[in-house]
Coordinates of C-alpha atoms and ligand atoms in Angstrom, one line a residue:
Chain A
M1 CA 69.1 121.3 62.5
P2 CA 65.3 121.3 62.0
A3 CA 65.6 117.7 60.8
E4 CA 67.4 116.7 64.1
G5 CA 64.7 118.6 66.1
A6 CA 62.0 116.8 64.3
A7 CA 63.6 113.4 64.8
A8 CA 64.0 114.1 68.6
R9 CA 60.4 115.2 68.8
A10 CA 59.3 112.0 67.0
A11 CA 61.3 109.9 69.4
A12 CA 59.8 111.7 72.4
V13 CA 56.3 111.2 71.0
A14 CA 57.0 107.5 70.5
A15 CA 58.4 107.1 74.0
A16 CA 55.3 108.8 75.4
A17 CA 53.1 106.4 73.5
R18 CA 55.1 103.5 74.8
R19 CA 54.8 104.7 78.4
R20 CA 51.1 105.1 77.9
R21 CA 50.7 101.6 76.6
R22 CA 52.6 100.2 79.6
L23 CA 50.4 102.1 81.9
E24 CA 47.3 100.8 80.2
T25 CA 48.5 97.2 80.7
A26 CA 49.4 97.7 84.3
L27 CA 46.3 99.7 85.2
P28 CA 43.8 96.9 85.9
W29 CA 46.4 95.2 88.2
L30 CA 47.1 98.5 90.0
V31 CA 43.4 99.2 90.5
M32 CA 42.8 95.7 91.8
T33 CA 45.8 95.8 94.2
G34 CA 44.6 99.2 95.4
L35 CA 41.1 97.9 96.1
F36 CA 42.3 94.8 98.0
L37 CA 44.7 97.0 100.0
A38 CA 42.0 99.5 100.9
W39 CA 39.7 96.5 101.8
E40 CA 42.4 95.0 104.0
I41 CA 43.2 98.2 105.8
G42 CA 39.5 99.1 106.2
C43 CA 38.8 95.7 107.8
R44 CA 41.7 96.0 110.2
A45 CA 41.2 99.7 111.1
F46 CA 37.5 99.2 112.0
A47 CA 38.0 95.7 113.3
V48 CA 35.2 94.3 111.1
P49 CA 34.2 90.8 112.3
A50 CA 35.1 88.1 109.7
F51 CA 31.5 86.8 109.6
L52 CA 30.4 90.2 108.2
L53 CA 33.2 91.1 105.9
P54 CA 36.4 89.0 106.0
A55 CA 39.7 90.8 105.1
P56 CA 41.4 89.7 101.9
S57 CA 44.1 88.0 103.9
A58 CA 41.5 85.9 105.7
I59 CA 40.0 85.0 102.4
A60 CA 43.4 84.0 101.0
E61 CA 44.1 81.9 104.1
S62 CA 40.8 80.1 103.7
A63 CA 41.4 79.6 100.0
L64 CA 44.7 78.0 100.7
K65 CA 43.2 75.7 103.4
W66 CA 40.4 74.6 101.1
W67 CA 42.2 74.7 97.8
R68 CA 41.2 71.1 96.9
P69 CA 37.4 71.6 97.0
L70 CA 37.7 75.0 95.5
L71 CA 39.6 73.6 92.6
Q72 CA 37.2 70.7 92.2
D73 CA 34.1 72.8 92.4
G74 CA 35.6 75.5 90.3
L75 CA 36.3 73.1 87.5
Q76 CA 32.8 71.6 87.8
T77 CA 31.3 75.1 87.5
L78 CA 33.6 75.9 84.6
F79 CA 32.6 72.7 82.9
T80 CA 28.8 73.3 83.2
T81 CA 29.2 76.9 82.2
A82 CA 31.3 76.2 79.2
V83 CA 29.0 73.4 77.9
G84 CA 25.9 75.6 78.5
F85 CA 27.6 78.5 76.8
G86 CA 28.7 76.4 73.8
L87 CA 25.2 75.2 73.3
A88 CA 24.0 78.8 73.6
I89 CA 26.4 79.9 70.9
V90 CA 25.2 77.2 68.5
A91 CA 21.5 77.7 69.2
G92 CA 21.9 81.5 69.4
L93 CA 23.6 81.7 66.0
L94 CA 21.0 79.5 64.3
L95 CA 18.0 81.2 65.8
G96 CA 19.5 84.6 65.4
V97 CA 20.1 84.0 61.7
A98 CA 16.5 82.7 61.3
I99 CA 15.0 85.6 63.2
G100 CA 17.2 88.2 61.5
S101 CA 16.5 87.0 58.0
S102 CA 12.8 86.1 58.0
A103 CA 10.2 88.6 59.1
L104 CA 7.8 85.6 59.5
V105 CA 10.1 83.8 62.0
Y106 CA 10.7 87.2 63.8
R107 CA 6.9 87.8 64.2
G108 CA 6.3 84.3 65.3
L109 CA 9.1 83.8 67.8
Y110 CA 10.1 87.1 69.2
P111 CA 7.3 87.7 71.7
L112 CA 7.7 84.1 72.9
L113 CA 11.5 84.7 73.4
I114 CA 11.0 87.9 75.2
G115 CA 8.4 86.4 77.5
F116 CA 10.6 83.4 78.2
N117 CA 13.6 85.6 78.9
S118 CA 11.6 87.5 81.5
I119 CA 11.1 84.4 83.6
P120 CA 13.6 84.4 86.5
K121 CA 15.8 81.4 85.9
V122 CA 15.9 80.6 89.6
A123 CA 12.2 79.6 89.3
V124 CA 13.0 77.2 86.5
V125 CA 15.7 75.2 88.3
P126 CA 13.3 73.2 90.5
V127 CA 11.5 72.1 87.4
L128 CA 14.7 71.1 85.7
V129 CA 15.7 69.1 88.8
I130 CA 12.3 67.3 88.6
W131 CA 12.9 66.5 84.9
F132 CA 16.7 65.8 84.9
G133 CA 17.6 64.9 88.5
T134 CA 20.4 66.7 90.3
G135 CA 23.4 66.0 88.1
S136 CA 25.3 68.5 86.0
L137 CA 22.4 68.8 83.6
P138 CA 20.3 71.5 85.4
A139 CA 23.3 73.7 85.7
I140 CA 24.2 73.3 82.0
I141 CA 20.6 74.0 81.0
T142 CA 20.4 77.0 83.2
A143 CA 23.6 78.4 81.9
F144 CA 22.3 77.8 78.4
L145 CA 18.9 79.4 79.0
I146 CA 20.3 82.5 80.6
S147 CA 23.1 83.1 78.0
F148 CA 21.5 82.4 74.7
F149 CA 19.0 85.3 74.6
P150 CA 21.6 88.1 74.2
I151 CA 23.3 86.0 71.4
V152 CA 20.0 85.6 69.5
V153 CA 19.1 89.3 69.8
N154 CA 22.5 90.5 68.6
V155 CA 22.9 88.1 65.7
A156 CA 19.4 88.9 64.6
T157 CA 20.1 92.6 64.7
G158 CA 23.3 92.3 62.7
I159 CA 21.6 90.3 60.0
A160 CA 18.4 92.4 59.9
T161 CA 20.3 95.6 59.4
V162 CA 22.0 94.8 56.2
E163 CA 21.8 97.9 54.0
P164 CA 18.7 97.6 51.7
E165 CA 20.8 98.8 48.7
L166 CA 23.4 96.1 49.2
R167 CA 20.6 93.6 49.5
D168 CA 19.2 94.9 46.2
V169 CA 22.6 94.7 44.5
L170 CA 22.8 91.0 45.5
R171 CA 19.2 90.2 44.9
A172 CA 19.3 91.7 41.4
L173 CA 22.3 89.5 40.7
G174 CA 20.2 86.5 41.5
A175 CA 21.6 85.8 45.0
R176 CA 19.6 83.3 47.0
P177 CA 18.7 84.3 50.6
L178 CA 21.3 81.9 51.8
D179 CA 24.0 83.6 49.7
I180 CA 23.1 87.0 51.2
I181 CA 23.3 85.5 54.7
R182 CA 26.6 83.9 54.0
K183 CA 28.3 86.7 52.1
V184 CA 26.9 89.7 53.9
G185 CA 24.7 88.9 56.9
L186 CA 26.9 86.7 58.9
P187 CA 30.2 88.6 58.5
R188 CA 28.3 91.8 59.2
A189 CA 26.7 90.2 62.3
M190 CA 30.1 89.1 63.7
P191 CA 30.8 92.3 65.7
Y192 CA 27.3 92.1 67.2
F193 CA 27.9 88.4 67.9
F194 CA 31.1 88.9 69.8
A195 CA 29.7 91.8 71.7
S196 CA 26.9 89.5 72.9
L197 CA 29.4 86.7 73.7
K198 CA 31.1 89.0 76.2
I199 CA 27.7 89.5 78.0
A200 CA 26.6 85.9 77.5
I201 CA 29.8 84.3 79.1
T202 CA 29.4 86.3 82.3
V203 CA 25.7 85.6 82.7
A204 CA 26.4 81.9 81.9
F205 CA 28.4 81.7 85.2
V206 CA 25.4 83.3 86.9
G207 CA 23.2 80.6 85.5
S208 CA 25.4 77.7 86.6
I209 CA 25.8 79.0 90.0
I210 CA 22.1 79.7 90.5
A211 CA 21.4 76.1 89.6
E212 CA 24.1 74.8 91.9
S213 CA 22.8 76.9 94.8
V214 CA 19.1 76.0 94.3
A215 CA 19.8 72.3 93.8
P216 CA 23.1 71.8 95.6
N217 CA 24.9 69.0 94.0
A218 CA 28.4 70.1 93.0
G219 CA 30.2 73.3 91.9
I220 CA 31.0 76.7 93.3
G221 CA 27.3 77.3 94.0
R222 CA 27.1 74.3 96.3
L223 CA 30.4 75.1 97.9
M224 CA 29.2 78.6 98.8
M225 CA 25.9 77.3 100.1
V226 CA 27.7 74.8 102.4
A227 CA 30.2 77.4 103.5
S228 CA 27.5 79.9 104.4
S229 CA 25.5 77.4 106.3
R230 CA 28.6 76.9 108.5
F231 CA 29.1 80.7 108.7
D232 CA 32.4 80.2 107.0
V233 CA 32.2 83.6 105.3
P234 CA 35.8 83.8 104.2
L235 CA 35.3 80.6 102.1
V236 CA 32.1 82.1 100.6
F237 CA 34.1 85.0 99.5
A238 CA 36.9 82.8 98.2
G239 CA 34.2 81.1 96.0
L240 CA 32.9 84.5 94.8
I241 CA 36.4 85.7 93.9
L242 CA 37.2 82.4 92.1
T243 CA 34.0 82.9 90.1
G244 CA 35.0 86.4 89.2
V245 CA 38.4 85.2 88.1
M246 CA 36.9 82.5 85.9
G247 CA 34.5 85.1 84.4
V248 CA 37.4 87.5 83.5
A249 CA 39.4 84.6 82.0
M250 CA 36.5 83.6 79.7
Y251 CA 35.9 87.2 78.8
W252 CA 39.5 87.5 77.7
V253 CA 39.2 84.4 75.5
A254 CA 36.1 85.9 73.8
E255 CA 37.9 89.2 73.3
A256 CA 41.0 87.6 71.8
L257 CA 38.7 85.7 69.4
E258 CA 36.9 88.9 68.6
R259 CA 40.1 90.7 67.7
R260 CA 41.1 88.0 65.3
V261 CA 37.7 87.7 63.6
T262 CA 36.4 91.3 63.4
G263 CA 39.5 93.4 63.3
W264 CA 37.8 95.3 60.4
A265 CA 35.2 96.6 62.8
T266 CA 37.6 98.3 65.1
R267 CA 39.6 100.1 62.5
G268 CA 40.5 103.8 62.8
Q269 CA 43.1 103.2 65.5
Q270 CA 45.5 102.0 62.8
G271 CA 46.2 104.0 59.6
G272 CA 44.2 106.8 58.0
V273 CA 42.8 107.5 54.6
A274 CA 45.0 106.5 51.7
E275 CA 46.2 109.1 49.2
A276 CA 43.5 109.5 46.6
P277 CA 43.8 109.8 42.9
G278 CA 41.3 112.6 42.6
G279 CA 38.9 112.1 45.5
Chain B
M1 CA 2.1 116.1 28.6
A2 CA 3.3 113.8 25.8
P3 CA 7.0 113.5 25.0
R4 CA 8.1 116.7 23.3
P5 CA 7.0 116.9 19.7
G6 CA 9.8 117.2 17.2
F7 CA 12.0 114.9 19.2
V8 CA 14.3 112.9 17.0
R9 CA 15.3 109.3 18.1
P10 CA 19.0 108.8 18.1
D11 CA 19.9 107.1 14.8
F12 CA 21.0 103.7 16.2
M13 CA 17.6 102.3 15.6
R14 CA 18.3 98.9 17.2
P15 CA 15.3 97.2 18.8
D16 CA 14.4 98.5 22.2
F17 CA 16.4 96.9 25.0
V18 CA 14.3 98.2 27.9
R19 CA 10.7 99.0 27.5
L20 CA 8.1 100.2 30.0
D21 CA 4.5 100.3 28.8
G22 CA 1.8 102.0 30.9
V23 CA 3.6 101.0 34.1
A24 CA 2.1 101.8 37.5
M25 CA 3.6 101.0 40.8
R26 CA 1.9 101.3 44.2
Y27 CA 3.6 100.6 47.5
G28 CA 1.2 99.2 50.1
E29 CA -2.4 98.2 49.6
G30 CA -5.3 100.2 48.3
A31 CA -5.9 103.8 49.1
D32 CA -3.4 103.8 52.0
G33 CA -0.6 102.9 49.6
T34 CA 1.7 105.3 47.8
L35 CA 1.3 105.5 44.1
A36 CA 4.9 106.0 43.0
L37 CA 4.6 105.6 39.3
S38 CA 1.6 105.9 37.0
G39 CA 1.3 105.6 33.2
T40 CA 5.1 105.4 32.8
T41 CA 6.2 104.6 29.3
L42 CA 9.7 104.6 28.1
R43 CA 12.1 103.0 25.6
V44 CA 15.9 102.5 25.8
A45 CA 17.9 101.1 22.9
E46 CA 20.7 98.7 23.5
G47 CA 24.0 100.4 24.1
E48 CA 22.2 103.8 24.8
F49 CA 23.1 106.0 27.8
V50 CA 19.9 107.4 29.2
A51 CA 19.6 109.8 32.2
V52 CA 16.5 110.2 34.2
V53 CA 15.9 113.5 36.1
G54 CA 12.9 114.7 38.2
P55 CA 11.8 116.1 41.5
S56 CA 12.8 114.1 44.5
G57 CA 10.3 111.5 45.6
C58 CA 8.9 111.2 42.1
G59 CA 9.7 107.5 41.8
K60 CA 13.1 107.4 40.1
S61 CA 14.4 104.7 42.5
T62 CA 11.2 102.9 42.1
L63 CA 11.7 102.8 38.3
M64 CA 15.2 101.3 38.9
R65 CA 13.7 98.5 41.1
L66 CA 11.1 97.7 38.5
V67 CA 13.5 97.5 35.6
T68 CA 15.8 95.2 37.6
G69 CA 12.9 93.0 38.6
L70 CA 13.4 93.6 42.4
W71 CA 9.7 94.6 42.7
P72 CA 6.8 93.5 40.6
V73 CA 4.8 96.2 38.8
T74 CA 1.3 97.0 39.9
E75 CA 0.1 97.6 36.3
G76 CA 1.6 97.5 32.8
V77 CA 4.6 95.6 31.5
V78 CA 8.4 96.0 31.8
T79 CA 10.4 94.3 29.1
V80 CA 14.1 93.8 29.1
D81 CA 15.9 92.3 26.1
G82 CA 12.6 91.2 24.5
A83 CA 11.3 89.3 27.6
P84 CA 8.9 90.5 30.2
V85 CA 10.6 91.0 33.6
S86 CA 9.3 88.7 36.2
G87 CA 12.1 88.4 38.7
P88 CA 15.6 89.7 39.5
L89 CA 17.6 90.3 36.4
S90 CA 21.3 89.2 36.5
I91 CA 22.2 90.9 33.2
A92 CA 22.0 94.1 35.2
G93 CA 24.7 95.7 37.4
M94 CA 23.7 98.3 40.0
A95 CA 25.3 101.1 41.9
F96 CA 23.8 103.6 44.4
Q97 CA 24.7 106.8 46.1
N98 CA 26.0 104.8 49.1
P99 CA 28.9 102.6 47.8
T100 CA 27.9 99.7 50.1
L101 CA 31.3 98.1 49.9
L102 CA 31.9 95.3 52.5
P103 CA 34.3 96.6 55.1
W104 CA 35.7 93.2 55.9
R105 CA 36.8 92.6 52.3
R106 CA 39.7 94.1 50.4
L107 CA 38.9 96.1 47.3
L108 CA 39.7 93.3 44.9
E109 CA 37.4 90.9 46.8
N110 CA 34.7 93.5 47.0
V111 CA 34.8 94.0 43.2
M112 CA 34.6 90.3 42.7
L113 CA 31.6 89.8 44.9
P114 CA 29.1 89.5 42.0
L115 CA 31.2 86.7 40.5
E116 CA 30.5 84.6 43.6
V117 CA 26.7 85.0 43.0
V118 CA 26.0 85.2 39.3
E119 CA 25.8 82.2 37.1
P120 CA 27.8 81.0 35.2
H121 CA 30.8 82.9 36.8
R122 CA 29.9 81.4 40.2
R123 CA 30.6 77.9 38.9
R124 CA 33.8 78.9 37.1
L125 CA 35.3 81.2 39.7
R126 CA 37.2 78.6 41.6
R127 CA 38.9 77.1 38.5
E128 CA 39.4 80.3 36.6
R129 CA 40.2 82.6 39.6
A130 CA 43.4 84.0 38.0
A131 CA 41.6 85.1 34.8
Y132 CA 38.7 86.7 36.8
E133 CA 41.2 88.4 39.1
A134 CA 43.1 89.9 36.2
E135 CA 39.8 91.2 34.8
A136 CA 39.0 92.8 38.2
R137 CA 42.4 94.4 38.3
E138 CA 42.0 95.7 34.8
L139 CA 38.7 97.3 35.7
L140 CA 40.1 98.9 38.8
A141 CA 43.0 100.3 36.7
L142 CA 40.4 101.7 34.3
V143 CA 38.9 103.8 37.1
G144 CA 42.3 104.9 38.5
L145 CA 42.5 102.5 41.4
A146 CA 45.5 100.4 40.3
G147 CA 47.6 99.7 43.3
F148 CA 44.7 99.9 45.7
E149 CA 43.5 96.3 45.2
G150 CA 44.7 95.2 48.7
R151 CA 43.2 98.1 50.6
H152 CA 40.1 97.9 52.7
P153 CA 37.2 100.3 51.8
W154 CA 37.6 102.4 55.0
E155 CA 41.1 103.2 53.9
L156 CA 39.7 105.0 50.8
S157 CA 38.0 108.3 50.3
G158 CA 34.3 108.5 49.3
G159 CA 35.2 109.1 45.6
M160 CA 37.5 106.1 45.5
Q161 CA 34.8 103.9 47.1
Q162 CA 32.4 105.0 44.5
R163 CA 34.9 104.1 41.8
A164 CA 35.2 100.6 43.3
S165 CA 31.4 100.4 43.5
L166 CA 31.2 101.1 39.7
C167 CA 33.7 98.3 39.1
R168 CA 31.6 95.9 41.2
A169 CA 28.6 96.8 39.1
L170 CA 30.5 96.0 35.9
I171 CA 32.6 93.0 36.9
H172 CA 30.1 90.4 35.6
R173 CA 29.9 92.3 32.3
P174 CA 26.3 93.2 32.6
R175 CA 24.5 94.4 29.5
L176 CA 22.5 96.8 31.6
L177 CA 24.0 99.2 34.1
M178 CA 21.5 100.8 36.5
L179 CA 22.9 103.8 38.5
D180 CA 20.8 105.5 41.1
E181 CA 22.4 108.9 42.0
P182 CA 25.8 107.3 42.2
F183 CA 27.6 110.6 42.7
G184 CA 25.0 112.3 44.8
A185 CA 27.2 112.3 48.0
L186 CA 30.4 113.5 46.4
D187 CA 31.9 117.0 46.3
V188 CA 31.7 118.8 43.0
F189 CA 35.4 118.2 41.9
T190 CA 35.3 114.5 42.7
R191 CA 31.9 114.2 41.0
E192 CA 33.3 115.7 37.8
D193 CA 36.3 113.4 37.9
L194 CA 33.9 110.5 38.1
W195 CA 31.8 111.7 35.1
A196 CA 35.0 111.2 33.1
V197 CA 35.6 107.8 34.7
L198 CA 32.0 106.7 33.9
Q199 CA 32.2 107.9 30.4
A200 CA 35.4 106.0 29.8
L201 CA 33.9 102.9 31.3
W202 CA 30.9 103.2 29.1
L203 CA 32.9 103.8 26.0
A204 CA 35.1 100.8 26.8
R205 CA 32.3 98.4 27.6
R206 CA 29.2 99.9 25.9
P207 CA 26.5 98.6 28.3
T208 CA 23.1 100.1 28.2
V209 CA 23.0 102.6 31.0
I210 CA 20.1 104.1 32.9
L211 CA 21.4 106.8 35.2
V212 CA 19.2 108.5 37.8
T213 CA 20.5 111.9 38.9
H214 CA 19.6 115.2 40.6
D215 CA 22.4 116.9 38.8
L216 CA 21.2 118.3 35.4
R217 CA 24.7 119.0 34.2
E218 CA 25.6 115.5 35.0
A219 CA 22.7 114.2 32.9
A220 CA 23.6 116.5 30.0
F221 CA 27.3 115.6 30.2
L222 CA 26.9 111.8 30.3
A223 CA 23.7 110.9 28.5
D224 CA 22.6 110.3 24.9
R225 CA 19.1 111.2 26.0
V226 CA 17.7 112.8 29.1
L227 CA 14.2 111.9 30.4
V228 CA 12.3 114.2 32.7
M229 CA 9.8 112.8 35.1
S230 CA 6.8 114.5 36.6
A231 CA 6.2 114.8 40.4
R232 CA 4.7 111.7 42.1
P233 CA 3.1 109.6 40.6
G234 CA 6.0 109.8 38.2
R235 CA 5.8 109.4 34.5
I236 CA 8.0 110.7 31.6
I237 CA 6.9 114.2 30.7
A238 CA 9.8 115.3 28.4
E239 CA 12.8 114.0 26.7
H240 CA 15.9 115.7 25.2
A241 CA 18.4 114.2 22.9
V242 CA 22.0 115.3 23.7
P243 CA 23.8 115.8 20.4
F244 CA 27.3 116.5 21.6
A245 CA 30.1 114.2 20.3
R246 CA 32.0 111.8 22.4
P247 CA 34.2 111.7 24.3
R248 CA 32.9 114.8 26.0
R249 CA 35.3 117.0 28.0
M250 CA 34.7 119.2 30.9
A251 CA 35.4 122.2 28.7
D252 CA 32.4 121.3 26.6
T253 CA 30.1 122.1 29.6
Y254 CA 30.8 125.8 29.0
D255 CA 29.5 125.7 25.4
A256 CA 26.4 127.7 24.7
G257 CA 24.6 124.5 23.5
F258 CA 25.3 122.7 26.7
V259 CA 24.3 125.5 28.9
D260 CA 21.0 125.9 26.9
L261 CA 20.2 122.2 27.3
V262 CA 20.8 122.4 31.1
H263 CA 18.5 125.4 31.3
A264 CA 15.8 123.7 29.3
L265 CA 16.0 120.7 31.6
R266 CA 15.9 123.0 34.7
D267 CA 12.7 124.6 33.3
H268 CA 11.0 121.2 32.9
V269 CA 12.0 120.0 36.4
S270 CA 10.8 123.3 38.0
A271 CA 7.5 123.1 36.1
A272 CA 7.1 119.5 37.4
R273 CA 7.7 120.7 41.0
R274 CA 5.3 123.6 40.6
D275 CA 2.6 121.1 39.5
E276 CA 3.3 119.2 42.6
E277 CA 2.8 122.2 44.8
A278 CA -0.5 123.0 43.0
V279 CA -1.8 119.5 43.6
P280 CA -0.3 118.6 47.0
D281 CA -2.0 115.2 47.2
A282 CA -1.0 113.7 43.9
G283 CA -1.0 110.1 45.3
Ligands
LIG301 N1 9.7 100.6 50.1 C1 8.8 101.6 50.0 N2 7.6 101.5 50.7 C2 6.7 102.5 50.7 N3 6.8 103.6 50.0 C3 7.9 103.8 49.3 C4 9.0 102.8 49.2 N4 10.0 103.2 48.5 C5 9.6 104.4 48.0 N5 8.4 104.8 48.5 C6 7.6 106.0 48.2 O1 7.5 106.1 46.8 C7 7.7 107.4 46.3 C8 8.8 107.3 45.3 O2 10.0 107.0 45.9 P1 11.4 106.8 45.1 O3 11.2 106.0 44.0 O4 12.4 106.4 46.1 O5 11.6 108.4 44.7 P2 13.0 109.1 44.1 O6 14.0 108.0 44.0 O7 12.6 109.7 42.8 O8 13.3 110.1 45.1 C9 8.0 108.2 47.5 O9 6.9 108.9 47.9 C10 8.4 107.2 48.6 O10 8.1 107.7 49.8
LIG302 MG1 15.9 107.8 44.9

């Protein structure tokens, strides 16, 4: 009888865990639906004019009406963001490794990097337009400039914080600096790297859209500028929401990659300590 | 204080494997620097197991870094295997209080890490992987970790991680094993288990061992000879031969001779610490 009781209890615990997981998956959608509902009801109840705050239904209507330019400009923004972000990953990794592993490079470059990162990128776009014209290039470069700093800082931190004892073990074995970076520094920096990717991808969209708004040529930024100059506020909001959706999608990609590459860093959820032979 | 008069060298009179002659080591420049070692002289024969004890901060870890060539000496000469040390020394294996296993590698891959770095193993590893792997498994079995090769470090207790760390220090068959308070973070029972493990490893492989420890019983249990260091700047102020036969067992630690030795060591270390209090700015 105790055995049956235990089995029933275990089954109940498992069922509760399953319910909890289902709730966790559904929760973001529930929250979002709730938010949009409250928004819709609020707009109708207080009769908010559409040029101040359009209701979600008005935004959806506008999105359906203008789906072709939304799609086209959305893809354009996605393209410039992805290219800028890709460049930021490459440059960020290289520079992060250099800064994290050499005190000399760190001393030489860090103040410059911080200074550069403090410059508002809006101010840089006109210069980029003068240099590169109004094509996709200014948006790509702005996305790159804005997203590569967090990557550099995080990769450098991961590499610079290798335990000194571990460094000694490897150095005493005759490891070259490159060995230490490859065997220890880089794998160790991966959790930091992915944490920074999640920040970088969202700010990369900001970069692209800033460039597209300051130098309207193509993309969501231009679409929103044009829409707002015509007081088509629902379309502006449709552009905002599309940007948000693309940001979340890219974030998911980064997170899925992270789980594959750095599963070891988020241990503890699975499995406990193995049975020890004497400690 | 000179090494204790009446001290008898152990009778394996092989040439010295590790020698320090009048070694000084200063961190930082000039008067602002910390003088960690000064006038340190010691000899270790090949195959000998030497323990170093002393007040904390007296330069024991510094001594380890000098012998393995991780830092250059400020003064004097360090010689290992007949040649002056001028850079990192790959005939040495090292283990520390912190096991520093790599969390993304399984135990077997962690133990094999030195093989990916040290010549000539580095070149051979790809072709002779199976043989090297068998050796790593054998070593893990020797420390009681058979069956855990596929686990990640975070699945293991602190004592098990330290066992694996010892295996990593030994995998490339170093002739010199440098251990810096390897059991300092473990509870008393685990620590005593690991004394037996380390003794077994030493008897099986016979590397020259320099063990730094805070634990005087550990020093007396494991070593052929115990060196006592003064407060900073550290130098060797006393040495005690440990005459007990091998393999030693935990029961031996209750013998009068063993207890007397531990007391004698304790007196030396206490005296060194009192000196330090009397002269607060020894640097
Ligand atoms: N990298 C370092 N830079 C500056 N001072 C150091 C460094 N490492 C150790 N020291 C100093 O040297 C002295 C001896 O240190 P250490 O060899 O670690 O002592 P122990 O291992 O005996 O506790 C201490 O006073 C310590 O503060
Ligand atoms: Mg120390």
